[in-house]
Short mmCIF file of C-alpha atoms in Angstrom, two decimals:
data_model
loop_
_atom_site.label_atom_id
_atom_site.label_comp_id
_atom_site.label_asym_id
_atom_site.label_seq_id
_atom_site.Cartn_x
_atom_site.Cartn_y
_atom_site.Cartn_z
CA LYS R 1 0.00 0.00 0.00
CA GLU R 2 0.98 3.65 -0.23
CA ARG R 3 2.57 5.02 2.95
CA ILE R 4 1.86 8.55 4.18
CA GLY R 5 4.64 10.39 6.00
CA ARG R 6 4.41 12.73 9.00
CA ALA R 7 3.87 15.74 6.74
CA LYS R 8 0.87 13.90 5.25
CA LYS R 9 2.76 13.46 2.01
CA SER R 10 2.96 10.11 0.32
CA ARG R 11 6.37 8.46 0.36
CA PRO R 12 7.93 7.73 -3.05
CA TYR R 13 7.74 3.89 -2.87
CA TRP R 14 5.12 1.20 -2.45
CA TYR R 15 5.32 -0.62 0.90
CA PHE R 16 4.30 -4.00 2.25
CA TYR R 17 2.04 -3.50 5.27
CA TRP R 18 1.08 -6.06 7.92
CA LEU R 19 0.32 -6.38 11.62
CA SER R 20 2.77 -8.15 13.91
CA GLN R 21 1.69 -10.72 16.52
CA ASP R 22 1.25 -7.97 19.11
CA GLY R 23 -0.93 -5.94 16.72
CA ARG R 24 1.65 -3.32 15.77
CA PRO R 25 1.82 -2.11 12.14
CA ARG R 26 4.88 -3.09 10.16
CA TRP R 27 6.18 -1.64 6.87
CA LYS R 28 8.79 -2.83 4.36
CA THR R 29 9.63 -0.94 1.18
CA THR R 30 9.43 -2.59 -2.25
CA ARG R 31 11.65 0.06 -3.87
CA PHE R 32 9.04 0.41 -6.64
CA PRO R 33 8.24 4.14 -7.08
CA VAL R 34 4.55 5.03 -6.84
CA THR R 35 4.79 7.43 -9.79
CA GLU R 36 6.24 4.78 -12.14
CA TYR R 37 3.97 1.92 -10.99
CA PRO R 38 0.61 3.54 -10.14
CA ASP R 39 -1.34 0.25 -10.53
CA LEU R 40 1.04 -1.95 -8.55
CA ALA R 41 -1.05 -2.05 -5.37
CA ALA R 42 -4.23 -3.04 -7.24
CA LYS R 43 -2.42 -5.78 -9.20
CA LYS R 44 -0.77 -7.23 -6.10
CA ALA R 45 -4.03 -7.10 -4.19
CA ALA R 46 -5.71 -9.11 -6.96
CA VAL R 47 -2.93 -11.72 -6.90
CA ILE R 48 -3.08 -12.02 -3.11
CA GLU R 49 -6.85 -12.28 -3.12
CA ARG R 50 -6.76 -15.03 -5.76
CA ALA R 51 -4.13 -16.97 -3.79
CA ARG R 52 -6.18 -16.53 -0.60
CA ALA R 53 -9.29 -17.87 -2.34
CA GLU R 54 -7.38 -20.91 -3.66
CA LEU R 55 -5.97 -21.63 -0.20
CA GLN R 56 -9.44 -21.34 1.38
CA THR R 57 -10.80 -23.84 -1.15
CA ARG R 58 -8.06 -26.30 -0.26
CA LEU R 59 -8.66 -25.77 3.47
CA ASN R 60 -12.34 -26.52 2.95
CA ASP R 61 -11.34 -29.79 1.29
CA GLY R 62 -9.36 -30.86 4.35
CA TYR R 63 -5.93 -29.50 3.44
CA ASP R 64 -3.65 -29.10 6.48
CA PRO R 65 -0.45 -27.15 5.69
CA SER R 66 1.18 -28.28 8.95
CA LYS R 67 1.09 -31.91 7.78
CA VAL R 68 2.52 -31.47 4.26
CA PRO R 69 5.69 -33.59 4.07
CA ILE R 70 8.79 -31.79 2.83
CA GLY R 71 10.69 -33.65 0.14
CA ASN R 72 7.87 -35.15 -1.92
CA MET R 73 8.84 -33.10 -4.98
CA LYS R 74 10.92 -34.88 -7.60
CA PHE R 75 14.49 -33.77 -8.13
CA SER R 76 13.84 -32.93 -11.80
CA GLU R 77 11.03 -30.56 -10.76
CA VAL R 78 13.27 -28.91 -8.18
CA VAL R 79 15.98 -28.40 -10.80
CA GLU R 80 13.55 -26.73 -13.21
CA LYS R 81 12.38 -24.34 -10.49
CA TYR R 82 16.01 -23.66 -9.57
CA LEU R 83 16.88 -22.82 -13.19
CA ASP R 84 13.81 -20.59 -13.54
CA ASP R 85 14.50 -18.63 -10.35
CA PRO R 86 14.26 -14.93 -11.33
CA VAL R 87 16.90 -13.90 -8.80
CA LEU R 88 19.59 -16.47 -9.62
CA LYS R 89 19.08 -16.19 -13.43
CA ILE R 90 21.01 -19.40 -14.06
CA ARG R 91 19.88 -19.73 -17.68
CA GLU R 92 21.20 -16.24 -18.46
CA LYS R 93 24.77 -17.03 -17.39
CA ILE R 94 27.31 -17.17 -20.19
CA SER R 95 28.58 -20.59 -19.10
CA PHE R 96 25.09 -22.14 -18.99
CA PRO R 97 24.83 -23.54 -22.56
CA ARG R 98 28.39 -24.90 -22.71
CA ASN R 99 28.96 -26.06 -19.14
CA ILE R 100 26.22 -25.76 -16.53
CA LYS R 101 23.48 -27.31 -18.69
CA GLN R 102 25.62 -30.34 -19.51
CA LYS R 103 26.39 -31.07 -15.84
CA ILE R 104 22.81 -30.52 -14.68
CA ASP R 105 21.47 -32.79 -17.46
CA VAL R 106 23.70 -35.60 -16.14
CA LEU R 107 22.37 -35.05 -12.61
CA LYS R 108 18.77 -35.06 -13.87
CA ALA R 109 19.39 -38.30 -15.76
CA ALA R 110 20.76 -39.91 -12.59
CA PHE R 111 18.34 -38.52 -9.97
CA GLY R 112 15.48 -36.96 -11.95
CA SER R 113 12.86 -39.51 -10.89
CA PHE R 114 13.95 -39.44 -7.22
CA GLU R 115 11.94 -37.55 -4.65
CA THR R 116 14.28 -35.20 -2.81
CA ARG R 117 13.76 -37.09 0.46
CA ARG R 118 15.12 -40.23 -1.27
CA MET R 119 18.34 -38.47 -2.21
CA THR R 120 20.10 -39.46 0.97
CA GLU R 121 23.77 -39.34 1.81
CA LYS R 122 24.10 -43.04 0.89
CA GLU R 123 22.48 -42.69 -2.57
CA VAL R 124 24.51 -39.63 -3.56
CA SER R 125 27.85 -40.91 -2.21
CA GLU R 126 27.42 -44.22 -4.10
CA TRP R 127 26.81 -42.28 -7.32
CA PHE R 128 30.01 -40.26 -6.82
CA ASN R 129 32.01 -43.40 -6.00
CA ALA R 130 30.78 -45.06 -9.22
CA ARG R 131 32.02 -42.09 -11.29
CA ARG R 132 35.37 -41.83 -9.53
CA LYS R 133 38.29 -42.84 -11.81
CA LEU R 134 41.35 -43.89 -9.82
CA VAL R 135 44.84 -44.60 -11.14
CA LYS R 136 48.10 -45.44 -9.40
CA ASP R 137 51.16 -43.28 -9.83
CA GLY R 138 54.77 -44.48 -9.90
CA ARG R 139 54.83 -44.77 -6.10
CA GLY R 140 51.69 -46.90 -5.96
CA ARG R 141 49.49 -44.12 -4.58
CA GLU R 142 45.97 -43.74 -5.96
CA SER R 143 44.86 -40.45 -7.44
CA CYS R 144 41.58 -39.37 -9.02
CA VAL R 145 42.04 -38.33 -12.65
CA ASN R 146 38.57 -36.75 -12.97
CA ALA R 147 38.69 -34.76 -9.73
CA TRP R 148 37.68 -31.46 -11.34
CA ASN R 149 34.68 -33.13 -12.97
CA LEU R 150 33.43 -34.59 -9.68
CA LEU R 151 33.89 -31.28 -7.89
CA GLU R 152 31.73 -29.54 -10.51
CA TYR R 153 28.89 -32.04 -9.92
CA LYS R 154 29.34 -31.61 -6.18
CA GLY R 155 29.10 -27.82 -6.51
CA HIS R 156 25.93 -27.94 -8.60
CA LEU R 157 24.21 -30.41 -6.25
CA ASP R 158 25.19 -28.40 -3.19
CA ARG R 159 23.84 -25.15 -4.67
CA ILE R 160 20.59 -26.80 -5.77
CA PHE R 161 19.90 -28.30 -2.34
CA ARG R 162 20.85 -25.14 -0.45
CA TRP R 163 18.32 -23.28 -2.60
CA ALA R 164 15.71 -26.07 -2.23
CA LYS R 165 15.99 -26.00 1.57
CA LYS R 166 15.34 -22.25 1.61
CA LYS R 167 12.27 -22.78 -0.58
CA ALA R 168 11.09 -25.77 1.54
CA PHE R 169 11.37 -28.14 -1.45
CA ALA R 170 13.83 -30.33 0.45
CA GLY R 171 14.51 -31.10 4.07
CA ASN R 172 18.13 -32.16 3.78
CA ASN R 173 21.30 -31.46 1.82
CA PRO R 174 23.07 -34.76 1.01
CA ILE R 175 26.31 -33.00 0.04
CA GLN R 176 26.53 -31.31 3.44
CA GLU R 177 25.75 -34.61 5.17
CA ILE R 178 28.57 -36.32 3.26
CA LEU R 179 31.02 -33.59 4.27
CA ASP R 180 29.87 -33.70 7.90
CA ASN R 181 30.57 -37.45 8.08
CA ASN R 182 33.72 -37.46 5.94
CA PRO R 183 35.36 -34.08 5.15
CA ASN R 184 37.84 -35.84 2.82
CA PHE R 185 35.24 -37.71 0.74
CA PHE R 186 35.60 -35.52 -2.34
CA PRO R 187 38.96 -35.60 -4.15
CA THR R 188 41.43 -32.77 -4.09
CA PRO R 189 42.51 -31.92 -7.65
CA PRO R 190 46.28 -32.12 -8.14
CA ARG R 191 48.03 -28.82 -8.61
CA ARG R 192 49.15 -28.50 -12.18
CA GLN R 193 52.63 -27.12 -12.66
CA ILE R 194 53.16 -24.27 -15.11
CA VAL R 195 54.43 -25.69 -18.39
CA THR R 196 57.31 -23.93 -20.15
CA VAL R 197 58.22 -24.67 -23.75
CA THR R 198 61.54 -23.83 -25.38
CA ASP R 199 62.10 -22.45 -28.88
CA GLU R 200 63.48 -25.85 -29.87
CA GLU R 201 60.24 -27.56 -28.81
CA ILE R 202 58.09 -25.00 -30.68
CA SER R 203 60.19 -25.62 -33.81
CA ALA R 204 59.73 -29.38 -33.35
CA MET R 205 55.95 -28.94 -33.17
CA LEU R 206 55.92 -26.79 -36.32
CA ASP R 207 58.02 -29.44 -38.13
CA ALA R 208 55.53 -32.08 -36.98
CA MET R 209 52.65 -30.00 -38.36
CA GLN R 210 54.46 -29.77 -41.71
CA LYS R 211 54.73 -33.58 -41.81
CA LEU R 212 51.02 -33.90 -41.00
CA GLU R 213 50.18 -31.39 -43.72
CA ASP R 214 52.25 -33.34 -46.28
CA GLN R 215 50.42 -36.54 -45.29
CA GLN R 216 47.08 -34.80 -45.58
CA LYS R 217 47.86 -33.53 -49.07
CA ARG R 218 48.64 -37.07 -50.28
CA LEU R 219 45.32 -38.42 -49.01
CA MET R 220 41.78 -37.75 -50.11
CA VAL R 221 40.43 -35.71 -47.20
CA HIS R 222 36.77 -34.95 -46.53
CA PRO R 223 36.08 -31.23 -47.18
CA ASP R 224 34.74 -30.80 -43.64
CA ARG R 225 38.00 -32.09 -42.10
CA ILE R 226 40.17 -29.37 -40.55
CA PRO R 227 43.25 -28.65 -42.71
CA VAL R 228 46.54 -28.83 -40.83
CA ALA R 229 47.43 -25.41 -42.29
CA LEU R 230 44.40 -23.89 -40.54
CA PHE R 231 45.27 -25.67 -37.29
CA ARG R 232 48.81 -24.24 -37.51
CA ASP R 233 47.37 -20.73 -37.94
CA VAL R 234 45.20 -21.15 -34.85
CA PHE R 235 48.20 -22.57 -32.97
CA LEU R 236 50.43 -19.60 -33.85
CA PHE R 237 47.70 -17.00 -33.34
CA ARG R 238 47.08 -18.23 -29.81
CA LEU R 239 50.80 -18.46 -29.14
CA TYR R 240 51.28 -14.83 -30.18
CA GLN R 241 48.08 -13.26 -28.79
CA GLY R 242 47.54 -15.36 -25.62
CA THR R 243 43.83 -16.01 -26.20
CA ARG R 244 41.79 -18.93 -24.96
CA VAL R 245 40.96 -21.62 -27.52
CA GLN R 246 37.29 -20.73 -28.00
CA GLU R 247 38.05 -17.01 -27.89
CA ALA R 248 40.24 -17.41 -30.99
CA LEU R 249 37.67 -19.58 -32.77
CA ASP R 250 34.86 -17.07 -32.02
CA ILE R 251 36.62 -14.15 -33.76
CA GLN R 252 34.66 -12.76 -36.72
CA ILE R 253 35.95 -10.51 -39.50
CA ASN R 254 33.98 -7.52 -38.19
CA ASP R 255 35.75 -7.83 -34.81
CA PHE R 256 38.87 -6.23 -36.28
CA SER R 257 39.49 -2.48 -36.22
CA ARG R 258 42.37 -0.16 -36.98
CA LYS R 259 43.74 3.13 -35.73
CA GLU R 260 45.81 5.62 -37.71
CA VAL R 261 49.44 6.14 -36.74
CA LYS R 262 50.57 9.73 -37.39
CA ASP R 263 53.93 11.43 -37.34
CA ARG R 264 54.79 14.79 -35.74
CA GLU R 265 53.41 16.64 -38.75
CA ASN R 266 50.08 14.85 -38.34
CA ARG R 267 50.54 12.78 -41.48
CA VAL R 268 49.22 9.22 -41.57
CA VAL R 269 52.23 6.91 -41.77
CA GLY R 270 50.51 3.61 -41.03
CA PHE R 271 47.87 1.76 -39.09
CA ARG R 272 47.70 -0.21 -35.88
CA TYR R 273 45.27 -3.11 -35.82
CA PHE R 274 43.11 -4.35 -32.95
CA VAL R 275 40.78 -7.30 -32.39
CA PHE R 276 37.78 -7.50 -30.07
CA ILE R 277 37.68 -10.69 -28.00
CA LYS R 278 34.10 -11.68 -27.21
CA PRO R 279 32.99 -12.38 -23.62
CA GLY R 280 34.03 -15.88 -22.68
CA LYS R 281 34.92 -17.56 -19.43
CA THR R 282 35.10 -14.34 -17.43
CA GLY R 283 31.93 -12.86 -18.96
CA GLU R 284 33.75 -9.73 -20.12
CA GLY R 285 34.95 -8.80 -23.60
CA ARG R 286 38.20 -6.97 -24.30
CA THR R 287 40.05 -5.33 -27.17
CA ILE R 288 43.70 -6.28 -27.67
CA PRO R 289 46.32 -5.01 -30.15
CA LEU R 290 47.50 -7.34 -32.91
CA LEU R 291 51.18 -8.18 -32.95
CA LYS R 292 53.02 -7.87 -36.26
CA MET R 293 53.66 -11.63 -36.17
CA ALA R 294 49.90 -12.29 -36.05
CA GLU R 295 48.97 -9.89 -38.85
CA GLU R 296 50.24 -12.26 -41.56
CA ILE R 297 47.96 -15.00 -40.17
CA ILE R 298 44.99 -12.63 -40.26
CA TRP R 299 45.52 -11.54 -43.86
CA ARG R 300 45.83 -15.16 -44.91
CA ASN R 301 42.48 -16.11 -43.37
CA VAL R 302 40.30 -13.08 -44.21
CA GLU R 303 40.37 -13.57 -47.99
CA ASN R 304 36.97 -13.95 -49.66
CA LYS R 305 35.07 -13.73 -46.36
CA ALA R 306 32.11 -11.57 -45.40
CA PRO R 307 32.17 -9.35 -42.26
CA GLU R 308 29.99 -11.78 -40.30
CA ASP R 309 32.15 -14.84 -41.19
CA PHE R 310 34.48 -16.42 -38.63
CA LEU R 311 38.20 -15.91 -39.07
CA PHE R 312 39.04 -19.59 -38.53
CA SER R 313 36.41 -21.79 -40.18
CA VAL R 314 36.06 -24.81 -42.47
CA ALA R 315 33.49 -24.65 -45.27
CA GLY R 316 31.89 -21.71 -43.43
CA LYS R 317 31.32 -23.78 -40.26
CA HIS R 318 32.05 -22.44 -36.78
CA LEU R 319 34.76 -24.52 -35.08
CA LYS R 320 34.82 -25.67 -31.45
CA THR R 321 37.65 -26.40 -29.04
CA CYS R 322 37.16 -30.16 -29.37
CA ASN R 323 37.90 -29.93 -33.11
CA MET R 324 41.49 -28.93 -32.32
CA ARG R 325 42.46 -31.54 -29.73
CA ARG R 326 42.91 -34.46 -32.14
CA LEU R 327 45.39 -32.60 -34.35
CA PHE R 328 47.22 -31.25 -31.31
CA GLY R 329 47.60 -34.80 -29.96
CA LYS R 330 49.07 -35.97 -33.27
CA THR R 331 51.43 -32.98 -33.31
CA ILE R 332 52.75 -33.75 -29.83
CA ALA R 333 53.21 -37.45 -30.72
CA LEU R 334 55.32 -36.59 -33.78
CA ALA R 335 57.26 -33.78 -32.11
CA SER R 336 58.15 -36.05 -29.17
CA GLN R 337 60.20 -38.17 -31.57
CA ILE R 338 62.46 -35.12 -32.03
CA VAL R 339 62.28 -33.77 -28.47
CA PRO R 340 61.45 -36.69 -26.10
CA ASN R 341 60.90 -34.44 -23.06
CA LEU R 342 57.96 -32.67 -24.74
CA LYS R 343 55.43 -35.45 -24.12
CA ALA R 344 56.56 -35.84 -20.52
CA LYS R 345 55.61 -32.21 -19.85
CA GLY R 346 51.95 -32.99 -20.51
CA LEU R 347 51.45 -29.88 -22.65
CA ARG R 348 47.81 -29.24 -23.55
CA PHE R 349 46.44 -27.10 -26.36
CA TYR R 350 44.92 -24.90 -23.64
CA ASP R 351 48.39 -24.20 -22.18
CA LEU R 352 49.43 -22.09 -25.18
CA ARG R 353 47.64 -19.19 -23.49
CA HIS R 354 50.18 -19.20 -20.67
CA LEU R 355 53.43 -19.70 -22.59
#
């Protein structure tokens, strides 16, 4: 309702109004200005009245809210409500389509038909143990090779059940129960050492790519298969510019811009080129200057392309990170014949960003 101040002037916001247990009036602001939302009170009153009428109908039919068991809702229904929450806005997150959705779909496939009360500590811990992949190192100690994967599932389940408990959709949080009984149940991911690569090793990888390209030219290759020459351009571009894999593959021709370089007499003597990197893992885009070494790669890949086309593409198709891993694995295998220590370093295509 609208609140009147001491000077008998209406305050600028709509307020919630109710009486406490001792009969005193209570007010809480909605932060919705009265001038911008003149019909808010009438609309809310209609919604409340409709909900009150529905509740009264259920009470007349014998409904007792004090006896409604918590946890009868299925896990799949809880997940849908969690994803649709207007405050959390999970579906609007940048990582939702390529990461969060995939993990939550796996959880729904495993527990979707379970009522939340059936998702006990025992059920959930057995599921995690079944997915745990253990290997022994040189000293005979076991380590979990998919630790990061398990921790992502653990994080999603924990957040879902914390939210469900607040909304009274669940009475327990199995992840918290597991941690209370065994704080070391979930694996600790091994710390990955920073990989350094020498000029000799980079040269060995480029020689290996040349061998792969020669092999590819001798064979009849499907037109959708990624040419080794294109893979080498992506490899060098990331090595020079320090971008993430998908950031490089998401670059379009219209993401490039240039700035005039002038001398003291204000004459244009050249141009400096820039590229806009789209929002990725961090959710923020950025513009970075192009190094001279990378400019040759750009000119080679922009020929006969429209502004909306991707810089690195095959037959006009947008490439993904997974398309690059196979060729990178073959490159490392061949280069290791020249520099044996290269394979032992465990270099990943992702690591080029940090070299």
